[in-house]
Amino acid sequence: MIREKRIILKNSGIIDPRSIKEYIASGGYKALVKALSGTHEKVVEEVMSSGLRGRGGAGFPTGLKKQATAGKKAGAISYVVCNADEGEPGTFKDRVIMESNPHLIVEGMIIAAYGIGAEKGYIYIRGEYYDSIKKLQNAISQAYESGYLGSNILGSGFSFDLEIKPGAGSYLCGEELTLLESLEGKRGYPRIKPPFPAERGLWGKPTLVNNVETLANLPDIIENGSAWFRSSGTERTPGTKVFSISGDVKKPGCYEVEAGIMLNDLINDLACGTVNGQPWKAVLLGGAAGTFVPFSFSDLSLCYERLKERGATLGSGAVIVVGSDRKLIPLMQSILRFFRHESCGKCVPCRLGTTYIHERSLQFPEAGHDTRITLLEEIVNHAREMAKSSLCPLGQSPILPLETLQIHFTETIAKE
Ligand SMILES: Cc1cc2nc3c(=O)[nH]c(=O)nc-3n(C[C@H](O)[C@H](O)[C@H](O)COP(=O)(O)O)c2cc1C
Ligand code: SF4
């Protein structure tokens, strides 16, 4: 029987998220004090050797990004941005972290800022997350009153200011460069990469953009050391991961477990199995921009290295379970409607392509067995061309769920 291993969520549901006193009493801000007593480089080194990978979807090594940003020219202003947009369908773990322990994110951001020498930070948050915004705002005010934010933090000579910026509800604004455009007050259109934010980010300055869960890991890494962090998880995905499980399971929710847990253990031991008690039909791993896997992937170890070997993705940790009595065609249509709606319209292949593949998908219910197979083939081919010619990662996203549906579920879809 697999159990949760709570590091990020260890105080969630235990301390009052509105109280800095309770956060401090549970050991909060100790890591910041420790970080401030050492050098900036020491913080970057510790995060580097922890092997922490970004939890926002791409799994980029966090330490490397910190190092890249720390390598900015002397005197250049740099920023830390917390990506709290959480727009991926099926993902709700950042919200749980922010609502249950907002000081952990504030502390993680100050530590990150100290590491790279940034003086200003922003939390770019999904506008509908009213409760998260309220709790974070309260935590920021308390941190200012207690001397953890502002000028000359705890007499260290280091100064850092932090602000919240709510987004306006665009999925694409969760993409780091589009996020920065939005943060600068512009329309949420993507920028061309490179340059990456670490070289040229907010207002052209080096910027560290990290996901909520990534930043929430920093206090424990600094407090307990990188070797401790590496003692859980797998070699290339150290630490824990917070998964958001939804769909046809008895106990949907957020579960923090060691990276590398087996998919079926997550579903059966933590989410208490499927609603109808039958083996699941499919799991959509990583949200709308993720990959479908069949029941034969039950033994899949949820870490970057194993997932890659088997052609699956982890994304931000969304696990959407499809029960044996649910049809896949409506799910596919819903995903394609989502991309059509969220396409920003800047480039033709995605603007027209997302509309076209969604409309073609609406023809499935009327089509017979063989026509469904050719229809799926046509949609997949179209999505593949779209991925090659689109300007940003959104246009490259529909191919992942579609291709894995085709690989594993063509016959299921043809017969549904
Ligand atoms: C279309 C799109 C939407 C994204 N949405 C989010 C999001 O809501 N939250 C997030 O943390 N990362 C999101 N990302 C990933 C970010 O671009 C970026 O990789 C991440 O914020 C980096 O943080 P990390 O290294 O800590 O994961 C999105 C990416 C794409 C392409
Ligand atoms: S790929 Fe889609 S979302 Fe990205 S720029 Fe083109 S139209 Fe906009």
mmCIF file of C-alpha atoms in Angstrom, residues 3-332:
data_model
loop_
_atom_site.group_PDB
_atom_site.id
_atom_site.type_symbol
_atom_site.label_atom_id
_atom_site.label_comp_id
_atom_site.label_asym_id
_atom_site.label_seq_id
_atom_site.Cartn_x
_atom_site.Cartn_y
_atom_site.Cartn_z
ATOM 1 C CA ARG A 3 1.195 6.315 1.040
ATOM 2 C CA GLU A 4 1.691 9.993 0.428
ATOM 3 C CA LYS A 5 5.059 11.544 1.200
ATOM 4 C CA ARG A 6 4.239 15.089 2.151
ATOM 5 C CA ILE A 7 6.984 17.681 1.968
ATOM 6 C CA ILE A 8 5.359 20.610 0.205
ATOM 7 C CA LEU A 9 1.957 19.742 1.636
ATOM 8 C CA LYS A 10 3.248 18.751 5.078
ATOM 9 C CA ASN A 11 1.577 21.715 6.772
ATOM 10 C CA SER A 12 -1.466 21.850 4.521
ATOM 11 C CA GLY A 13 -4.628 21.351 6.525
ATOM 12 C CA ILE A 14 -2.562 21.563 9.718
ATOM 13 C CA ILE A 15 -1.611 25.209 10.082
ATOM 14 C CA ASP A 16 -3.864 28.208 9.506
ATOM 15 C CA PRO A 17 -2.838 29.598 6.094
ATOM 16 C CA ARG A 18 -3.787 33.106 7.261
ATOM 17 C CA SER A 19 -1.325 33.088 10.151
ATOM 18 C CA ILE A 20 2.370 33.889 9.806
ATOM 19 C CA LYS A 21 2.785 32.950 13.475
ATOM 20 C CA GLU A 22 1.655 29.394 12.775
ATOM 21 C CA TYR A 23 3.894 29.227 9.701
ATOM 22 C CA ILE A 24 6.899 30.356 11.740
ATOM 23 C CA ALA A 25 6.017 27.976 14.589
ATOM 24 C CA SER A 26 6.056 25.093 12.088
ATOM 25 C CA GLY A 27 9.628 26.008 11.034
ATOM 26 C CA GLY A 28 8.711 28.575 8.386
ATOM 27 C CA TYR A 29 11.224 31.254 7.308
ATOM 28 C CA LYS A 30 14.076 29.289 8.931
ATOM 29 C CA ALA A 31 15.363 28.377 5.476
ATOM 30 C CA LEU A 32 15.345 32.037 4.473
ATOM 31 C CA VAL A 33 17.412 32.950 7.526
ATOM 32 C CA LYS A 34 19.845 30.176 6.610
ATOM 33 C CA ALA A 35 20.022 31.299 2.965
ATOM 34 C CA LEU A 36 20.661 34.921 3.945
ATOM 35 C CA SER A 37 23.508 33.882 6.227
ATOM 36 C CA GLY A 38 25.373 32.400 3.231
ATOM 37 C CA THR A 39 26.275 33.665 -0.221
ATOM 38 C CA HIS A 40 24.038 34.021 -3.268
ATOM 39 C CA GLU A 41 26.172 31.400 -5.026
ATOM 40 C CA LYS A 42 25.627 28.906 -2.210
ATOM 41 C CA VAL A 43 21.856 29.054 -2.774
ATOM 42 C CA VAL A 44 22.249 28.467 -6.514
ATOM 43 C CA GLU A 45 24.719 25.617 -5.899
ATOM 44 C CA GLU A 46 22.403 23.900 -3.426
ATOM 45 C CA VAL A 47 19.448 24.076 -5.805
ATOM 46 C CA MET A 48 21.668 22.911 -8.678
ATOM 47 C CA SER A 49 22.891 19.870 -6.830
ATOM 48 C CA SER A 50 19.404 18.985 -5.594
ATOM 49 C CA GLY A 51 18.484 18.095 -9.185
ATOM 50 C CA LEU A 52 15.078 19.797 -8.753
ATOM 51 C CA ARG A 53 13.235 19.954 -12.060
ATOM 52 C CA GLY A 54 10.574 22.502 -12.907
ATOM 53 C CA ARG A 55 7.093 21.371 -11.914
ATOM 54 C CA GLY A 56 5.221 23.583 -14.384
ATOM 55 C CA GLY A 57 5.303 21.087 -17.230
ATOM 56 C CA ALA A 58 8.600 21.088 -19.084
ATOM 57 C CA GLY A 59 10.725 19.553 -16.303
ATOM 58 C CA PHE A 60 13.633 21.913 -16.966
ATOM 59 C CA PRO A 61 16.409 21.642 -14.336
ATOM 60 C CA THR A 62 15.680 24.526 -11.966
ATOM 61 C CA GLY A 63 19.209 25.022 -10.791
ATOM 62 C CA LEU A 64 20.473 25.541 -14.322
ATOM 63 C CA LYS A 65 17.934 28.234 -14.914
ATOM 64 C CA LYS A 66 18.893 29.929 -11.676
ATOM 65 C CA GLN A 67 22.513 29.765 -12.682
ATOM 66 C CA ALA A 68 21.752 31.203 -16.116
ATOM 67 C CA THR A 69 19.901 34.105 -14.539
ATOM 68 C CA ALA A 70 22.581 34.586 -11.924
ATOM 69 C CA GLY A 71 25.058 34.940 -14.791
ATOM 70 C CA LYS A 72 23.511 38.286 -15.746
ATOM 71 C CA LYS A 73 25.702 41.301 -16.238
ATOM 72 C CA ALA A 74 26.587 43.053 -12.991
ATOM 73 C CA GLY A 75 24.137 45.806 -12.149
ATOM 74 C CA ALA A 76 21.352 44.538 -14.445
ATOM 75 C CA ILE A 77 17.988 44.350 -12.728
ATOM 76 C CA SER A 78 16.517 40.892 -12.644
ATOM 77 C CA TYR A 79 13.141 39.585 -11.662
ATOM 78 C CA VAL A 80 11.648 36.467 -10.147
ATOM 79 C CA VAL A 81 8.240 35.524 -11.473
ATOM 80 C CA CYS A 82 6.076 32.834 -9.955
ATOM 81 C CA ASN A 83 3.903 31.196 -12.596
ATOM 82 C CA ALA A 84 0.608 30.612 -10.801
ATOM 83 C CA ASP A 85 -1.555 30.706 -13.909
ATOM 84 C CA GLU A 86 -2.450 27.000 -13.666
ATOM 85 C CA GLY A 87 -4.485 26.841 -16.844
ATOM 86 C CA GLU A 88 -3.878 23.232 -17.875
ATOM 87 C CA PRO A 89 -7.175 21.324 -17.724
ATOM 88 C CA GLY A 90 -7.020 18.738 -14.940
ATOM 89 C CA THR A 91 -4.349 20.559 -12.935
ATOM 90 C CA PHE A 92 -5.268 22.089 -9.587
ATOM 91 C CA LYS A 93 -2.251 21.409 -7.369
ATOM 92 C CA ASP A 94 -0.855 24.975 -7.368
ATOM 93 C CA ARG A 95 -4.171 26.231 -6.068
ATOM 94 C CA VAL A 96 -4.072 23.722 -3.209
ATOM 95 C CA ILE A 97 -0.510 24.779 -2.307
ATOM 96 C CA MET A 98 -1.353 28.493 -2.451
ATOM 97 C CA GLU A 99 -4.564 28.203 -0.471
ATOM 98 C CA SER A 100 -3.197 25.918 2.202
ATOM 99 C CA ASN A 101 0.279 27.361 2.725
ATOM 100 C CA PRO A 102 0.850 30.707 0.946
ATOM 101 C CA HIS A 103 3.907 31.639 3.043
ATOM 102 C CA LEU A 104 5.775 28.668 1.591
ATOM 103 C CA ILE A 105 5.620 30.296 -1.862
ATOM 104 C CA VAL A 106 6.560 33.713 -0.507
ATOM 105 C CA GLU A 107 9.555 32.182 1.272
ATOM 106 C CA GLY A 108 10.545 30.177 -1.818
ATOM 107 C CA MET A 109 10.430 33.314 -3.933
ATOM 108 C CA ILE A 110 12.585 35.327 -1.536
ATOM 109 C CA ILE A 111 15.144 32.512 -1.472
ATOM 110 C CA ALA A 112 15.146 32.330 -5.288
ATOM 111 C CA ALA A 113 15.512 36.115 -5.488
ATOM 112 C CA TYR A 114 18.426 36.058 -3.072
ATOM 113 C CA GLY A 115 20.076 33.316 -5.155
ATOM 114 C CA ILE A 116 19.992 35.333 -8.357
ATOM 115 C CA GLY A 117 20.196 38.786 -6.776
ATOM 116 C CA ALA A 118 16.735 39.929 -7.912
ATOM 117 C CA GLU A 119 15.106 42.888 -6.228
ATOM 118 C CA LYS A 120 11.583 42.505 -7.492
ATOM 119 C CA GLY A 121 9.171 39.613 -7.861
ATOM 120 C CA TYR A 122 5.708 39.021 -9.251
ATOM 121 C CA ILE A 123 3.204 36.267 -8.705
ATOM 122 C CA TYR A 124 1.276 35.978 -11.974
ATOM 123 C CA ILE A 125 -1.871 34.217 -10.894
ATOM 124 C CA ARG A 126 -4.978 32.901 -12.559
ATOM 125 C CA GLY A 127 -7.590 35.652 -12.086
ATOM 126 C CA GLU A 128 -10.356 33.249 -10.997
ATOM 127 C CA TYR A 129 -8.296 31.999 -8.052
ATOM 128 C CA TYR A 130 -9.921 34.497 -5.675
ATOM 129 C CA ASP A 131 -9.096 32.611 -2.493
ATOM 130 C CA SER A 132 -5.468 32.023 -3.491
ATOM 131 C CA ILE A 133 -5.085 35.729 -4.301
ATOM 132 C CA LYS A 134 -6.571 36.718 -0.944
ATOM 133 C CA LYS A 135 -4.373 34.337 1.018
ATOM 134 C CA LEU A 136 -1.211 35.269 -0.875
ATOM 135 C CA GLN A 137 -1.933 38.974 -0.450
ATOM 136 C CA ASN A 138 -2.361 38.446 3.274
ATOM 137 C CA ALA A 139 0.876 36.427 3.448
ATOM 138 C CA ILE A 140 2.783 39.148 1.555
ATOM 139 C CA SER A 141 1.492 41.879 3.898
ATOM 140 C CA GLN A 142 2.460 39.821 6.950
ATOM 141 C CA ALA A 143 5.906 39.125 5.489
ATOM 142 C CA TYR A 144 6.451 42.868 4.986
ATOM 143 C CA GLU A 145 5.347 43.602 8.572
ATOM 144 C CA SER A 146 7.727 40.932 9.893
ATOM 145 C CA GLY A 147 10.734 42.124 7.912
ATOM 146 C CA TYR A 148 10.909 39.169 5.482
ATOM 147 C CA LEU A 149 10.101 41.427 2.535
ATOM 148 C CA GLY A 150 11.087 44.985 1.710
ATOM 149 C CA SER A 151 14.415 46.697 2.148
ATOM 150 C CA ASN A 152 17.300 45.228 4.110
ATOM 151 C CA ILE A 153 15.558 41.920 4.901
ATOM 152 C CA LEU A 154 16.379 40.794 8.469
ATOM 153 C CA GLY A 155 19.355 43.175 8.441
ATOM 154 C CA SER A 156 21.070 41.203 5.676
ATOM 155 C CA GLY A 157 21.457 44.124 3.300
ATOM 156 C CA PHE A 158 19.335 42.252 0.743
ATOM 157 C CA SER A 159 16.088 43.879 -0.427
ATOM 158 C CA PHE A 160 13.187 42.315 -2.273
ATOM 159 C CA ASP A 161 9.671 43.477 -3.131
ATOM 160 C CA LEU A 162 6.837 41.199 -4.134
ATOM 161 C CA GLU A 163 3.550 41.880 -5.906
ATOM 162 C CA ILE A 164 0.602 39.860 -7.192
ATOM 163 C CA LYS A 165 -0.659 40.269 -10.765
ATOM 164 C CA PRO A 166 -3.876 38.444 -11.674
ATOM 165 C CA GLY A 167 -4.160 37.181 -15.254
ATOM 166 C CA ALA A 168 -7.233 37.603 -17.440
ATOM 167 C CA GLY A 169 -7.997 33.955 -18.131
ATOM 168 C CA SER A 170 -5.918 32.993 -21.164
ATOM 169 C CA TYR A 171 -4.357 29.511 -21.201
ATOM 170 C CA LEU A 172 -1.536 30.767 -23.393
ATOM 171 C CA CYS A 173 -0.570 33.352 -20.757
ATOM 172 C CA GLY A 174 0.717 30.433 -18.654
ATOM 173 C CA GLU A 175 3.476 29.990 -21.245
ATOM 174 C CA GLU A 176 6.404 31.847 -19.738
ATOM 175 C CA LEU A 177 7.140 34.354 -22.504
ATOM 176 C CA THR A 178 3.474 35.128 -23.168
ATOM 177 C CA LEU A 179 3.104 35.538 -19.410
ATOM 178 C CA LEU A 180 5.830 38.179 -19.458
ATOM 179 C CA GLU A 181 4.071 40.050 -22.284
ATOM 180 C CA SER A 182 0.884 40.041 -20.232
ATOM 181 C CA LEU A 183 2.775 41.133 -17.122
ATOM 182 C CA GLU A 184 4.119 44.086 -19.093
ATOM 183 C CA GLY A 185 0.501 45.053 -19.781
ATOM 184 C CA LYS A 186 0.430 43.873 -23.393
ATOM 185 C CA ARG A 187 -1.885 41.498 -25.257
ATOM 186 C CA GLY A 188 -1.116 37.838 -24.480
ATOM 187 C CA TYR A 189 0.761 36.990 -27.666
ATOM 188 C CA PRO A 190 3.833 34.725 -27.496
ATOM 189 C CA ARG A 191 7.379 35.932 -28.026
ATOM 190 C CA ILE A 192 9.817 34.083 -30.218
ATOM 191 C CA LYS A 193 12.314 31.855 -28.306
ATOM 192 C CA PRO A 194 15.270 32.348 -27.972
ATOM 193 C CA PRO A 195 16.019 34.569 -26.185
ATOM 194 C CA PHE A 196 14.771 32.760 -23.097
ATOM 195 C CA PRO A 197 13.547 34.703 -20.052
ATOM 196 C CA ALA A 198 16.828 34.014 -18.229
ATOM 197 C CA GLU A 199 18.582 36.113 -20.884
ATOM 198 C CA ARG A 200 15.910 38.636 -21.805
ATOM 199 C CA GLY A 201 12.714 38.509 -19.787
ATOM 200 C CA LEU A 202 10.506 41.065 -18.117
ATOM 201 C CA TRP A 203 11.113 44.514 -19.612
ATOM 202 C CA GLY A 204 14.133 43.006 -21.378
ATOM 203 C CA LYS A 205 15.904 42.056 -18.128
ATOM 204 C CA PRO A 206 17.028 38.574 -17.013
ATOM 205 C CA THR A 207 14.052 36.909 -15.379
ATOM 206 C CA LEU A 208 13.595 33.657 -13.537
ATOM 207 C CA VAL A 209 10.162 32.149 -14.188
ATOM 208 C CA ASN A 210 9.211 29.210 -12.028
ATOM 209 C CA ASN A 211 6.082 27.301 -11.239
ATOM 210 C CA VAL A 212 4.437 27.493 -7.785
ATOM 211 C CA GLU A 213 5.361 23.917 -6.850
ATOM 212 C CA THR A 214 8.964 24.401 -8.004
ATOM 213 C CA LEU A 215 9.393 27.461 -5.783
ATOM 214 C CA ALA A 216 7.609 25.746 -2.889
ATOM 215 C CA ASN A 217 10.402 23.139 -2.888
ATOM 216 C CA LEU A 218 13.169 25.679 -2.243
ATOM 217 C CA PRO A 219 12.746 26.241 1.522
ATOM 218 C CA ASP A 220 13.096 22.522 2.246
ATOM 219 C CA ILE A 221 16.064 22.147 -0.101
ATOM 220 C CA ILE A 222 17.896 25.009 1.617
ATOM 221 C CA GLU A 223 16.885 23.868 5.101
ATOM 222 C CA ASN A 224 17.737 20.177 4.700
ATOM 223 C CA GLY A 225 20.285 20.199 1.889
ATOM 224 C CA SER A 226 20.401 18.813 -1.628
ATOM 225 C CA ALA A 227 21.457 15.302 -0.534
ATOM 226 C CA TRP A 228 18.321 15.025 1.588
ATOM 227 C CA PHE A 229 16.201 16.132 -1.379
ATOM 228 C CA ARG A 230 17.858 13.555 -3.609
ATOM 229 C CA SER A 231 17.103 10.802 -1.116
ATOM 230 C CA SER A 232 13.532 10.619 -2.410
ATOM 231 C CA GLY A 233 12.229 10.197 -5.923
ATOM 232 C CA THR A 234 14.402 8.812 -8.704
ATOM 233 C CA GLU A 235 17.873 9.674 -9.924
ATOM 234 C CA ARG A 236 16.707 12.018 -12.664
ATOM 235 C CA THR A 237 13.462 13.124 -11.022
ATOM 236 C CA PRO A 238 14.428 13.653 -7.386
ATOM 237 C CA GLY A 239 11.967 14.737 -4.733
ATOM 238 C CA THR A 240 8.231 14.486 -4.540
ATOM 239 C CA LYS A 241 5.530 15.459 -7.020
ATOM 240 C CA VAL A 242 2.043 16.718 -6.308
ATOM 241 C CA PHE A 243 -0.412 15.023 -8.670
ATOM 242 C CA SER A 244 -3.918 16.289 -9.380
ATOM 243 C CA ILE A 245 -6.130 13.250 -9.939
ATOM 244 C CA SER A 246 -9.580 13.667 -11.416
ATOM 245 C CA GLY A 247 -12.075 11.784 -13.553
ATOM 246 C CA ASP A 248 -13.657 8.417 -12.806
ATOM 247 C CA VAL A 249 -11.971 7.692 -9.475
ATOM 248 C CA LYS A 250 -13.554 7.345 -6.058
ATOM 249 C CA LYS A 251 -11.318 9.908 -4.353
ATOM 250 C CA PRO A 252 -10.147 12.639 -6.707
ATOM 251 C CA GLY A 253 -7.774 15.240 -5.268
ATOM 252 C CA CYS A 254 -4.171 16.316 -4.863
ATOM 253 C CA TYR A 255 -1.653 13.741 -3.682
ATOM 254 C CA GLU A 256 2.005 14.345 -2.959
ATOM 255 C CA VAL A 257 4.134 11.266 -3.530
ATOM 256 C CA GLU A 258 7.729 10.377 -4.302
ATOM 257 C CA ALA A 259 8.438 10.832 -7.999
ATOM 258 C CA GLY A 260 8.597 7.426 -9.665
ATOM 259 C CA ILE A 261 5.409 6.031 -8.113
ATOM 260 C CA MET A 262 3.573 3.518 -10.284
ATOM 261 C CA LEU A 263 0.509 4.870 -12.079
ATOM 262 C CA ASN A 264 -1.758 2.121 -10.796
ATOM 263 C CA ASP A 265 -0.645 2.645 -7.186
ATOM 264 C CA LEU A 266 -1.536 6.298 -7.483
ATOM 265 C CA ILE A 267 -4.978 5.437 -8.832
ATOM 266 C CA ASN A 268 -5.751 2.490 -6.557
ATOM 267 C CA ASP A 269 -3.981 3.203 -3.271
ATOM 268 C CA LEU A 270 -4.491 6.962 -3.109
ATOM 269 C CA ALA A 271 -7.496 7.769 -5.299
ATOM 270 C CA CYS A 272 -9.195 4.515 -4.150
ATOM 271 C CA GLY A 273 -9.678 3.048 -7.620
ATOM 272 C CA THR A 274 -12.280 3.633 -10.292
ATOM 273 C CA VAL A 275 -15.878 4.594 -9.523
ATOM 274 C CA ASN A 276 -17.318 1.429 -11.090
ATOM 275 C CA GLY A 277 -14.603 -0.825 -9.673
ATOM 276 C CA GLN A 278 -13.538 -1.970 -13.157
ATOM 277 C CA PRO A 279 -10.054 -1.522 -14.649
ATOM 278 C CA TRP A 280 -9.726 1.934 -16.168
ATOM 279 C CA LYS A 281 -9.934 2.388 -19.918
ATOM 280 C CA ALA A 282 -7.443 5.246 -20.364
ATOM 281 C CA VAL A 283 -5.534 7.873 -18.444
ATOM 282 C CA LEU A 284 -4.796 11.296 -19.838
ATOM 283 C CA LEU A 285 -1.447 12.187 -18.292
ATOM 284 C CA GLY A 286 -0.449 15.848 -18.182
ATOM 285 C CA GLY A 287 -3.778 17.466 -19.088
ATOM 286 C CA ALA A 288 -5.142 18.548 -22.478
ATOM 287 C CA ALA A 289 -1.616 18.954 -23.827
ATOM 288 C CA GLY A 290 -0.672 15.556 -22.415
ATOM 289 C CA THR A 291 -0.714 11.944 -23.586
ATOM 290 C CA PHE A 292 -3.274 9.143 -23.386
ATOM 291 C CA VAL A 293 -2.084 5.832 -21.999
ATOM 292 C CA PRO A 294 -3.939 2.481 -21.945
ATOM 293 C CA PHE A 295 -4.374 0.068 -19.016
ATOM 294 C CA SER A 296 -1.233 -1.817 -20.082
ATOM 295 C CA PHE A 297 0.663 1.247 -18.774
ATOM 296 C CA SER A 298 -0.512 0.537 -15.193
ATOM 297 C CA ASP A 299 3.055 -0.235 -14.185
ATOM 298 C CA LEU A 300 4.337 3.075 -15.598
ATOM 299 C CA SER A 301 6.716 4.763 -13.190
ATOM 300 C CA LEU A 302 5.839 8.466 -12.951
ATOM 301 C CA CYS A 303 9.246 10.068 -13.415
ATOM 302 C CA TYR A 304 10.601 11.933 -16.428
ATOM 303 C CA GLU A 305 13.054 9.232 -17.505
ATOM 304 C CA ARG A 306 10.592 6.289 -17.571
ATOM 305 C CA LEU A 307 7.775 8.345 -19.081
ATOM 306 C CA LYS A 308 9.991 9.469 -21.925
ATOM 307 C CA GLU A 309 11.025 5.887 -22.675
ATOM 308 C CA ARG A 310 7.363 4.916 -23.083
ATOM 309 C CA GLY A 311 6.278 7.963 -25.067
ATOM 310 C CA ALA A 312 4.224 9.515 -22.269
ATOM 311 C CA THR A 313 4.414 12.882 -20.536
ATOM 312 C CA LEU A 314 4.105 14.091 -16.962
ATOM 313 C CA GLY A 315 3.300 17.735 -17.695
ATOM 314 C CA SER A 316 2.262 19.551 -14.582
ATOM 315 C CA GLY A 317 1.014 16.350 -12.953
ATOM 316 C CA ALA A 318 -2.602 16.087 -14.127
ATOM 317 C CA VAL A 319 -3.912 12.521 -14.065
ATOM 318 C CA ILE A 320 -7.365 12.276 -15.659
ATOM 319 C CA VAL A 321 -8.767 8.778 -15.294
ATOM 320 C CA VAL A 322 -11.239 7.499 -17.884
ATOM 321 C CA GLY A 323 -13.446 4.692 -16.604
ATOM 322 C CA SER A 324 -14.402 1.618 -18.637
ATOM 323 C CA ASP A 325 -17.912 2.944 -19.311
ATOM 324 C CA ARG A 326 -16.862 6.371 -20.578
ATOM 325 C CA LYS A 327 -16.419 7.165 -24.265
ATOM 326 C CA LEU A 328 -13.234 8.665 -25.646
ATOM 327 C CA ILE A 329 -14.726 10.585 -28.575
ATOM 328 C CA PRO A 330 -16.453 13.273 -26.419
ATOM 329 C CA LEU A 331 -13.219 13.667 -24.476
ATOM 330 C CA MET A 332 -11.233 14.158 -27.680
#
